[in-house]
Every structure is written in C-alpha cells, then in structure tokens.
Coordinates of C-alpha atoms and ligand atoms in Angstrom, one line a residue:
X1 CA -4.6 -6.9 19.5
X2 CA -4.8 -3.8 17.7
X3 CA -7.7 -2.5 19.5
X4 CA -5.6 -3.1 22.8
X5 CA -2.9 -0.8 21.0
X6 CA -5.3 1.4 20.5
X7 CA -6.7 1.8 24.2
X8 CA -2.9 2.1 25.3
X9 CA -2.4 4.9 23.0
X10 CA -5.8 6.9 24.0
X11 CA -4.7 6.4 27.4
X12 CA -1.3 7.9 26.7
X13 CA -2.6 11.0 24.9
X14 CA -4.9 11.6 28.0
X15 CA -1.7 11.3 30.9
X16 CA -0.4 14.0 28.0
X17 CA -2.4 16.2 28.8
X18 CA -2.8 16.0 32.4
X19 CA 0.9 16.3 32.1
X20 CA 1.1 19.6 30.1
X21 CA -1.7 21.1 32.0
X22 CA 0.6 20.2 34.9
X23 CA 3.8 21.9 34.1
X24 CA 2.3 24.4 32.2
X25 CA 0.0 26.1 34.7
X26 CA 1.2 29.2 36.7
X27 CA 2.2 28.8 39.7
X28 CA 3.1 25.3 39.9
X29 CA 6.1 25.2 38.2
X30 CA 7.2 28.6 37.7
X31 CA 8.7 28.8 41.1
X32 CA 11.8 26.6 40.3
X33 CA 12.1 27.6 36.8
X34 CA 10.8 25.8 34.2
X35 CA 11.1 24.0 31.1
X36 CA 9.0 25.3 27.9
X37 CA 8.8 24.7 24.7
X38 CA 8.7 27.4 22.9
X39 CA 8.4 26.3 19.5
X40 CA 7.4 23.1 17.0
X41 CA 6.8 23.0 13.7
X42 CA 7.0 20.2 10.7
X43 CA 7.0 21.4 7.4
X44 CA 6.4 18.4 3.9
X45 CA 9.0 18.5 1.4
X46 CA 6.8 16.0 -0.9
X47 CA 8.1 13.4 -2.2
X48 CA 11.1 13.1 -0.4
X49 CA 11.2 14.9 3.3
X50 CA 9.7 16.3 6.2
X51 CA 11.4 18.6 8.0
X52 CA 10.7 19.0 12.2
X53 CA 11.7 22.3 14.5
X54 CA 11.7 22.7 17.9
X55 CA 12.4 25.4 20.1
X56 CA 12.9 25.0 23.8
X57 CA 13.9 27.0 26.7
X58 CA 14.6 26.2 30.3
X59 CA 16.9 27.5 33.5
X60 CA 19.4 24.8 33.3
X61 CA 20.8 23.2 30.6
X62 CA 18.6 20.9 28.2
X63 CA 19.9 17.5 27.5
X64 CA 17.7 15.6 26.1
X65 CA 15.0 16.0 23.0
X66 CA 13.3 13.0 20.9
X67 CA 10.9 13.0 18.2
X68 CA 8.4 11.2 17.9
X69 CA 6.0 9.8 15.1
X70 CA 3.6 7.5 13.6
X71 CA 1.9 6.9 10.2
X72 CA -1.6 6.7 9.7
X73 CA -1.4 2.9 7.9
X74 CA -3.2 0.0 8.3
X75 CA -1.1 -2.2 10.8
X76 CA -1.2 -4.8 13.7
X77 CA 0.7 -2.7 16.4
X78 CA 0.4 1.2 16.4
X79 CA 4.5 1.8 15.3
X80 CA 5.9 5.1 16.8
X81 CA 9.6 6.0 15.8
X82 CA 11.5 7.6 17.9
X83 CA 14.7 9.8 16.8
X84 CA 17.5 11.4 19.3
X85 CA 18.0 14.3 18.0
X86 CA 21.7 15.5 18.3
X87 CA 22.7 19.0 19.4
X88 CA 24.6 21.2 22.0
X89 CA 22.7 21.2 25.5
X90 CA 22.2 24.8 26.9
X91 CA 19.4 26.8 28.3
X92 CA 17.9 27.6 25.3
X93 CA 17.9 25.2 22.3
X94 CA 16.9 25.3 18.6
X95 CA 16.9 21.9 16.5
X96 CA 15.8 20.6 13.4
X97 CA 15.7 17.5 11.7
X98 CA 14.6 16.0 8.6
X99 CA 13.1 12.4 7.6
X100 CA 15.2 11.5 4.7
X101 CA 12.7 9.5 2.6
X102 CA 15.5 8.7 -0.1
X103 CA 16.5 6.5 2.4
X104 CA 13.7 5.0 4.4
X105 CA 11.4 4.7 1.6
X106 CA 8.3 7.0 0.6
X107 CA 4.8 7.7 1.5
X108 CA 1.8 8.2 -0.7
X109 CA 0.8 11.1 -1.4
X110 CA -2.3 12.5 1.2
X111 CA -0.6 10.9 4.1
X112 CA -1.1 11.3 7.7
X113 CA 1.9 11.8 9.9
X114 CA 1.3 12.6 13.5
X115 CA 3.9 13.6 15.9
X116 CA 5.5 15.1 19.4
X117 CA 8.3 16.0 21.4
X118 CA 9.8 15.2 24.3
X119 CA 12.4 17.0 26.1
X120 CA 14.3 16.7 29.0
X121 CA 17.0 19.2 31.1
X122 CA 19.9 18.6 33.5
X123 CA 17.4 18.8 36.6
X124 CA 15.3 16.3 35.0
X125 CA 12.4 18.5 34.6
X126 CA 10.6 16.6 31.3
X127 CA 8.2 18.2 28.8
X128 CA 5.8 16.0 26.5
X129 CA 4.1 17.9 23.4
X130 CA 0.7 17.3 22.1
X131 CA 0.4 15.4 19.1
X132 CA 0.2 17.2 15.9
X133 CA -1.1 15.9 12.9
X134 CA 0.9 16.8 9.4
X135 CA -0.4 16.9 6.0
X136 CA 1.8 15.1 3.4
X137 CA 0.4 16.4 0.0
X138 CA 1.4 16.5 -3.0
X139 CA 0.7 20.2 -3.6
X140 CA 2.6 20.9 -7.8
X141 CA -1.0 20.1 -8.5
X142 CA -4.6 22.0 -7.9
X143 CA -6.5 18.0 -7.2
X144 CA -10.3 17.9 -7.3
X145 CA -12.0 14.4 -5.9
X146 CA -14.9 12.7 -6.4
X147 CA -16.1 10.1 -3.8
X148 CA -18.5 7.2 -4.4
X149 CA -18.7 4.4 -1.5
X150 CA -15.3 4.4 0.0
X151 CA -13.6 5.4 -2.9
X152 CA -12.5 8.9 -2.9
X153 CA -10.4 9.6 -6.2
X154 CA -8.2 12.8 -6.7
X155 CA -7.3 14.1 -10.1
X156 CA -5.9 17.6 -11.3
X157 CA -6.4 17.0 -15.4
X158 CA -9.8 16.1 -17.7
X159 CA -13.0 17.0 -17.5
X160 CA -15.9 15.8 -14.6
X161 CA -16.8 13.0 -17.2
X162 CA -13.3 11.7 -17.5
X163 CA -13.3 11.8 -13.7
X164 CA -16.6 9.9 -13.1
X165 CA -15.4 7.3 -15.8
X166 CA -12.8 6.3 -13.9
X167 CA -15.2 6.0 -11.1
X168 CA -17.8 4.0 -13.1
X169 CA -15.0 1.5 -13.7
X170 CA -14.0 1.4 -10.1
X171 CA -17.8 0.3 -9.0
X172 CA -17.9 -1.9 -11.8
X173 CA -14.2 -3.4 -10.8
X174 CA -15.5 -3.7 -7.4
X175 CA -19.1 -5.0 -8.1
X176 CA -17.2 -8.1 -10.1
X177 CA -15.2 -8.7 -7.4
X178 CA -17.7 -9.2 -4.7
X179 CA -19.5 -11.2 -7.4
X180 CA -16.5 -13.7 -8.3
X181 CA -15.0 -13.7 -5.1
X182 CA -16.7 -12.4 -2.5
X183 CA -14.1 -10.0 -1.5
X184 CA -14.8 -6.1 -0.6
X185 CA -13.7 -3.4 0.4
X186 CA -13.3 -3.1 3.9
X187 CA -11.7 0.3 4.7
X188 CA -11.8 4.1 2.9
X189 CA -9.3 4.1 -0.7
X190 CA -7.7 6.6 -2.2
X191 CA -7.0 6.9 -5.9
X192 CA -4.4 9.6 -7.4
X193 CA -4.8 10.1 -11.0
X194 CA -1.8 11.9 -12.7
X195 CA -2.0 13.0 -15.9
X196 CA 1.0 10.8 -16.9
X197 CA 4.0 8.4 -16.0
X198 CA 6.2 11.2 -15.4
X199 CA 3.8 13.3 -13.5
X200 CA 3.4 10.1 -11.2
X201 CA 6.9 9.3 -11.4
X202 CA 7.6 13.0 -9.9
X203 CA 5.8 11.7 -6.9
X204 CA 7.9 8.8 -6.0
X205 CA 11.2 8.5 -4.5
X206 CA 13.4 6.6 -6.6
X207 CA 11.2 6.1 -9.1
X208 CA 11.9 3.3 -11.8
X209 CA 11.6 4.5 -14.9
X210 CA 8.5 1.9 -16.3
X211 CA 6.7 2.9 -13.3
X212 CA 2.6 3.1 -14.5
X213 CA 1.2 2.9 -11.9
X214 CA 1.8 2.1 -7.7
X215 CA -0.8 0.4 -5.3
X216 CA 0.1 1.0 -1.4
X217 CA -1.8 -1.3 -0.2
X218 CA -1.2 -0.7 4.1
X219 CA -2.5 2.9 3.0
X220 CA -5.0 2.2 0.7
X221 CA -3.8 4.7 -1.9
X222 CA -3.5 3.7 -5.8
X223 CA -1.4 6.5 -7.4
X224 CA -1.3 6.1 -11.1
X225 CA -0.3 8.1 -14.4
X226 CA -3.3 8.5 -16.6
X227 CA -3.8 10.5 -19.5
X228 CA -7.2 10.9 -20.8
X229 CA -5.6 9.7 -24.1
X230 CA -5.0 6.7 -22.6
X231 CA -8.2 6.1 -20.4
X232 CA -8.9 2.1 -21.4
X233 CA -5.3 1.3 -20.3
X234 CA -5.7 2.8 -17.1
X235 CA -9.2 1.4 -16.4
X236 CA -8.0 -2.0 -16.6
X237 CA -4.8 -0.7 -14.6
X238 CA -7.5 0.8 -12.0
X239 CA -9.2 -2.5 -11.8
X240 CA -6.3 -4.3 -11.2
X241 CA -4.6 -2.3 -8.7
X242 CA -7.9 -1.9 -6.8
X243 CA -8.1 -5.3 -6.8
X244 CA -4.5 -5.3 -4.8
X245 CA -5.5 -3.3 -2.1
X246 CA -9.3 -5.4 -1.3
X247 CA -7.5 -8.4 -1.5
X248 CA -5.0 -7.5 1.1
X249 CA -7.3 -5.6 2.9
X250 CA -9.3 -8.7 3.3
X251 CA -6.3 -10.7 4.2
X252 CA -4.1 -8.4 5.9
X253 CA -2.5 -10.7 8.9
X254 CA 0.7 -10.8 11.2
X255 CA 2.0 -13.8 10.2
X256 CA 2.0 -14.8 6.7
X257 CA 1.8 -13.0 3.3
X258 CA -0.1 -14.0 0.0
X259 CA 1.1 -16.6 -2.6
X260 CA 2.2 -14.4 -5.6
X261 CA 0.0 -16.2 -8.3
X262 CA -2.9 -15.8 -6.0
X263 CA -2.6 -12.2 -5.2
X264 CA -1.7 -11.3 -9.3
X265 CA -4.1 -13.9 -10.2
X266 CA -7.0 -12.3 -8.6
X267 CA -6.1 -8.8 -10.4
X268 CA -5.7 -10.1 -13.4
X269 CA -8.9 -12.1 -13.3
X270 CA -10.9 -8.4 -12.4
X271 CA -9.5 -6.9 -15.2
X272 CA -11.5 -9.0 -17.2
X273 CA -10.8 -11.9 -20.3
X274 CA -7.1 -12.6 -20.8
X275 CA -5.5 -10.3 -23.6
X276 CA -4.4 -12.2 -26.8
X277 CA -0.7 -11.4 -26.3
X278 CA -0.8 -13.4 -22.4
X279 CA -2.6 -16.0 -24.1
X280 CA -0.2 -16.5 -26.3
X281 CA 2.3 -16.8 -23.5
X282 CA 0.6 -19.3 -22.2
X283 CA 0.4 -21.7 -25.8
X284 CA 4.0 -21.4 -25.8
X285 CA 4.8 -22.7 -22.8
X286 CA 2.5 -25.4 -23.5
X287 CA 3.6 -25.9 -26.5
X288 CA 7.3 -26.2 -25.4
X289 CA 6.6 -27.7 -21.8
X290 CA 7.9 -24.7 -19.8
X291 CA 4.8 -24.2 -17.8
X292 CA 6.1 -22.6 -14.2
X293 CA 5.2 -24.6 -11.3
X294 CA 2.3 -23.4 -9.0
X295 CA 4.9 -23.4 -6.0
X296 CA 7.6 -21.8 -7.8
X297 CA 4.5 -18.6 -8.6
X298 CA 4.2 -18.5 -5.2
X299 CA 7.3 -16.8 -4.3
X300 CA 7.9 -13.1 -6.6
X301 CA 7.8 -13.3 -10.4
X302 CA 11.1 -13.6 -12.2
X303 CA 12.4 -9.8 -13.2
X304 CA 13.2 -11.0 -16.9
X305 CA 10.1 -9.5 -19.2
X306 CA 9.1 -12.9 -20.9
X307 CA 9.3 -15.3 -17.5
X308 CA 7.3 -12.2 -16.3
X309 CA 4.7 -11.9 -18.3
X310 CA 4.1 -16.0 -18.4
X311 CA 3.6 -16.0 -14.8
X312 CA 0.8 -13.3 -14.8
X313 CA -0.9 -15.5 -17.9
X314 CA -0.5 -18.8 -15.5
X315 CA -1.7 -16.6 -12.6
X316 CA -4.3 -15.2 -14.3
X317 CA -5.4 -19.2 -15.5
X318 CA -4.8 -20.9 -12.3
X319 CA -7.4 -18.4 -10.6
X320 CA -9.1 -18.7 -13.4
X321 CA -9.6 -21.8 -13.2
X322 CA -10.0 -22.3 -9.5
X323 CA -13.6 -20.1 -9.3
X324 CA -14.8 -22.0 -12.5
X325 CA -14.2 -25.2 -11.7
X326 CA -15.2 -24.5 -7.6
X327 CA -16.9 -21.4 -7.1
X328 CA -16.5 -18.1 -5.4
X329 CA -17.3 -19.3 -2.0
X330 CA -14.4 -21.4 -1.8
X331 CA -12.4 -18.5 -3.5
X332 CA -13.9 -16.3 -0.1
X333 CA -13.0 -19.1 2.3
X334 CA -9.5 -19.6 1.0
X335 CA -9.3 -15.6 1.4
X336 CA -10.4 -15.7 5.0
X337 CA -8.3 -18.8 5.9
X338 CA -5.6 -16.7 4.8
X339 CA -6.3 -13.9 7.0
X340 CA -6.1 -16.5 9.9
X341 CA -1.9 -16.5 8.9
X342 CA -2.1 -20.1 7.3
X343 CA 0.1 -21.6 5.2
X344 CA 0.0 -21.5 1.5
X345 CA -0.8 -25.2 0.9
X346 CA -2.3 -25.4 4.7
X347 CA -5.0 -22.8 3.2
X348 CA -5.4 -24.9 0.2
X349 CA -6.0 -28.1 1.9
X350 CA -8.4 -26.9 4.4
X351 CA -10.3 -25.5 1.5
X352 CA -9.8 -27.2 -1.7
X353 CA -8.6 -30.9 -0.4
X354 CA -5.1 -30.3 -2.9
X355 CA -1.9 -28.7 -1.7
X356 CA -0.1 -26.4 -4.1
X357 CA 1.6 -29.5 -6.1
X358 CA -2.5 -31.1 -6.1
X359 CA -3.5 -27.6 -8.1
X360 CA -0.5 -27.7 -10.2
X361 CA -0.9 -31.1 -11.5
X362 CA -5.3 -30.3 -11.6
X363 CA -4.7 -26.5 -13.1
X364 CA -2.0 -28.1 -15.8
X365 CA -4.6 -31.1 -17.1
X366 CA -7.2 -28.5 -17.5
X367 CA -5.2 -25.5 -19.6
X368 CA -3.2 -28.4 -21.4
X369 CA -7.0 -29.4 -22.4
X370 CA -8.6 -25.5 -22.8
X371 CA -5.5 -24.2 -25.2
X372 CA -5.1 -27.9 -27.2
X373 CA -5.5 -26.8 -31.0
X374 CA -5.3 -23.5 -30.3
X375 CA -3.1 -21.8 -33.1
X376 CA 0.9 -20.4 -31.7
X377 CA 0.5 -16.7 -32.4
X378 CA 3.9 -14.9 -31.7
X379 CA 4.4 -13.6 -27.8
X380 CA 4.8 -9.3 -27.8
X381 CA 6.7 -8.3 -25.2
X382 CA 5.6 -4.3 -25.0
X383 CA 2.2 -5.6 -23.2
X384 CA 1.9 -2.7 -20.9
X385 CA 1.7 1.3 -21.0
X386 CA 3.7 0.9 -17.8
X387 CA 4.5 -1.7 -15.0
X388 CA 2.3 -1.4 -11.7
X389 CA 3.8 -2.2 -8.7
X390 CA 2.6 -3.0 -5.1
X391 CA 4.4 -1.7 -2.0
X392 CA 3.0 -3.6 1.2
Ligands
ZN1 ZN1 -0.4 -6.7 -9.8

C-alpha cells in the first residue's frame, strides 16, 4: 500500500516538471501571455507556525491559488493538505498564510515539511510549483548531535561525556529490548535533550505544565527536559520513551492500535526492576482487592494520580509476568500479530491460548502469590521528575 503511494507520488513530481518546463519555456507560452509565479517562500515560527508567500503574476485575472503540503511522518497513505487560500483576484497577486499550530496540534522539533503551489487564472492557464522542502527547527538553541546506530541525539547543554551517557543508556535500553522481546528499531530516531522541563516545555504548543518528557512516535522524535543534575531520572525516562517509539514502530498498522498496559508495560519493563514506591501500589491494591482489570488497562489510564500510577505498576507486572512465565518469542509474535491489525484478545489467543479475561485471572494468581507477605509500605504520589507523554 504505501509503496503504491509512493510510486503515485514520484510519478506526480515527474508530470511536475514536464509541466513547468512546459509553461516556463520561451516561446511556448509567452505568445498568449502567461501565468508566472514570481515568488514562494515559507518561513518556521517554531513552536507554533509556519508562515507561506506567494507571489504570482499573469495577463488576466488570477482566481485560484492552493497550498499544498505534507509531513515527513511515518504513515500508511502519503497525506497532502491542501488550503484555498483567500484573496482578491487580479493580474498580479501577493498572499500569505500561516499554519496555526495552536490549533492543529504541533510538530517536533527537526521536522520536514514539504510543499507547492498551485495556481490558476480566469483563462484557465494553471501553474504547479516544485516541491520545496522546509526546515522546522528549533533554532533558541546552538544543538550538537551524536549518532550511534539509528539513534541520532541532539543536545545544546553538558559536556561530550554527559552526551555519550545518554547514548550509552540508549544502546543498553535497546540491547535489552531485543533481548526480552525481540523488538528493534526499525527506522532512524531522533532524541532532543533540553536542559530542562521548561526549556522542553518552550517547545510545545500548549504545553501541560508536568510535561518531562514527549515521545512522537509517527516521527520518531523523543524530546525531553534533562538537566545533567538530573541524569538517572532521565535515563530511565530515555529508556522508557525509546521503548514507545520501537514498539510502535514494530507495530505500526491501519487498523488497530495497542492495548494500553501492553504498550506502558513494555516501557516500564525496559526501564528496568519496578521502583519501591509502584510496588507498593501494587500491595495495596492487593491488599484491599482493587486490582484494575486487564481489559479495563487496555483502554487509557485513569487521569487521577493514584489510579494512574497503579495501572503503570499492574502494567509493568502483567508484562512482567507474561515474558517470565512464556518467553520473549511469544512476546515478539504477539508484537507482530499485532502489526497484522488484530484484535486485543484475537492477538492474545492466537498467541498465548487466553483472552484478556484468561491473563487477568493467570497474571492475578501469580502477583497475589509473588507480593503475599510482602510488608504495606505507604504509596508516594510525587514518583516522577515529570510525566512523559506519547503523541501517535
Ligand atoms: Zn509511557
């Protein structure tokens, strides 16, 4: 499928420029006045906008001008917008206009936009544009990168060391997962390391204010606030969001996402043994019979802090136990089923031999048994320098 959007689009760009070299070439279309464009231009207003010009000139009246772009993302069908832009028809034209990101949503920073014009007058003469390719950086800061693999990380503050740290834990993070799950990376990452939340946050539009750290997994960009203060917080934040983005690398499909607890579980799981505090979640619940249901984990985690935090420490346990108790080749078969679009307990029965109410009732006999005895330390709810999220 996507390669046959891809073939569609190549073909496009070529009738482009038989096109241009059509209209533009002396002689041929001079003699009855032509349309030109005369102009085109897209400046980044990082975070938030990206502004397009265009100016056009023709012998009669122009009528008609659309935009057009697409983002360099990891997709099923090439998606081109296309905007009618609004103005005055005359002979000669100037126009701008400007993606609001406040209210279609942001891109990460180092994005690809590619885009082209096309514009029409009253004698139906039509002009196409080449497409252009536009940076969308995040220029307030002087980055330098490191790559390693198909991890290429960008940072602005620390030293070389604090830079290949981070990249140490990023092998490490990815050698674990291949080992426990047989998951990997399948296309180029890129991580952004700010110095701090508020840096990071200066990135976003609309930012929440707990923002840590944001994982986009269709681009394959991690940006996260880390100061090299706080370096072990944000290597296990690394790990975690990195796990995010193989995961739905590996699965990416048209028709169905990931169950919740599978997709949390699995990051939790990279970031190593379960911190005291989670586990303590966890003997509470099973202390006071609140366990959350494996099907009810499926769906988004509740928004209220303690039901939140429970439900990464039941994630974190059901996957947990899941490649303990029946390896990591079923864990990379459920993975690959998944990319076929199955369903969450058709996955888990083609795999496994249990729906999601067969692992609840399995996963609850076996932490009921693993946490029996184990002493009711009091729950913290501060667990995290900041929250990460994941935009698919
Ligand atoms: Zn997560």
């Amino acid at each position: 499928m996507w390669q046959v959007e891809k073939m569609i689009k190549r073909v496009r760009v070529l009738a482009i420029v038989v096109c241009l070299s059509l209209v533009l070439s002396p002689g041929i279309a001079q003699a009855e006045g032509e349309l030109r464009v005369l102009g085109s231009s897209a400046e980044a207003g990082f975070p938030s906008e990206l502004d397009f010009s265009l100016s056009a000139e023709s012998d009669v009246s122009i009528t008609d001008i659309r935009l057009h772009y697409t983002v360099d993302q990891a997709g099923f069908a090439e998606v081109t917008s296309e905007v009618f832009i609004e103005f005055e028809p005359a002979a000669t034209v100037e126009v701008e206009w400007s993606w609001d990101m406040r209210k279609t949503g942001g891109l990460p920073p180092g994005s690809t936009v590619e885009y082209w014009w096309t514009v029409q007058d009253a004698d139906g003469k039509r002009v196409e544009t080449a497409p252009v390719q536009v940076q969308f950086d995040d220029n307030r800061y002087s980055w330098r990168s490191l790559t390693g693999g198909k991890v290429t990380m960008y940072w602005y503050e620390g030293s070389e060391s604090f830079a290949e740290e981070i990249m140490l834990t990023v092998e490490e993070a990815l050698a674990r997962l291949v080992e426990d799950t047989g998951a990997y990376l399948v296309k180029p990452v890129r991580i952004y390391i700010y110095e701090n939340p508020r840096d990071l946050r200066g990135a976003m539009v609309y930012p929440q204010e707990w923002t840590g750290g944001v994982a986009f997994t269709r681009h394959g960009v991690i940006a996260i606030g880390i100061a090299p203060s706080n370096l072990s917080w944000g290597k296990r934040a690394i790990t975690h969001e990195l796990t995010h983005l193989v995961i739905h690398q590996m699965t990416l499909n048209p028709y169905n996402d990931l169950p919740t607890w599978l997709d949390e579980g699995l990051a939790m799981h990279s970031e190593g043994p379960l911190g005291s505090q989670f586990k303590n979640y966890l003997n509470r619940a099973i202390a006071e019979d609140s366990l959350i249901s494996v099907q009810s984990l499926a769906s988004p985690f509740s928004a209220y802090a303690e039901q939140s935090y429970l439900s990464y420490a039941q994630s974190y346990s059901i996957v947990e136990f899941m490649i303990s108790n029946y390896g990591r080749d079923r864990m990379l078969e459920l993975l690959n089923t998944f990319r076929e679009g199955s369903s969450y307990d058709g996955a888990l029965n083609k795999v496994y031999g249990f729906d999601m109410d067969g692992l609840d009732e399995l996963w609850r006999e076996h932490v009921i048994q693993q946490y029996q005895g184990a002493e009711a330390g009091t729950a913290d709810s501060s667990l995290w320098a900041g929250i990460l999220v994941v935009v698919t």
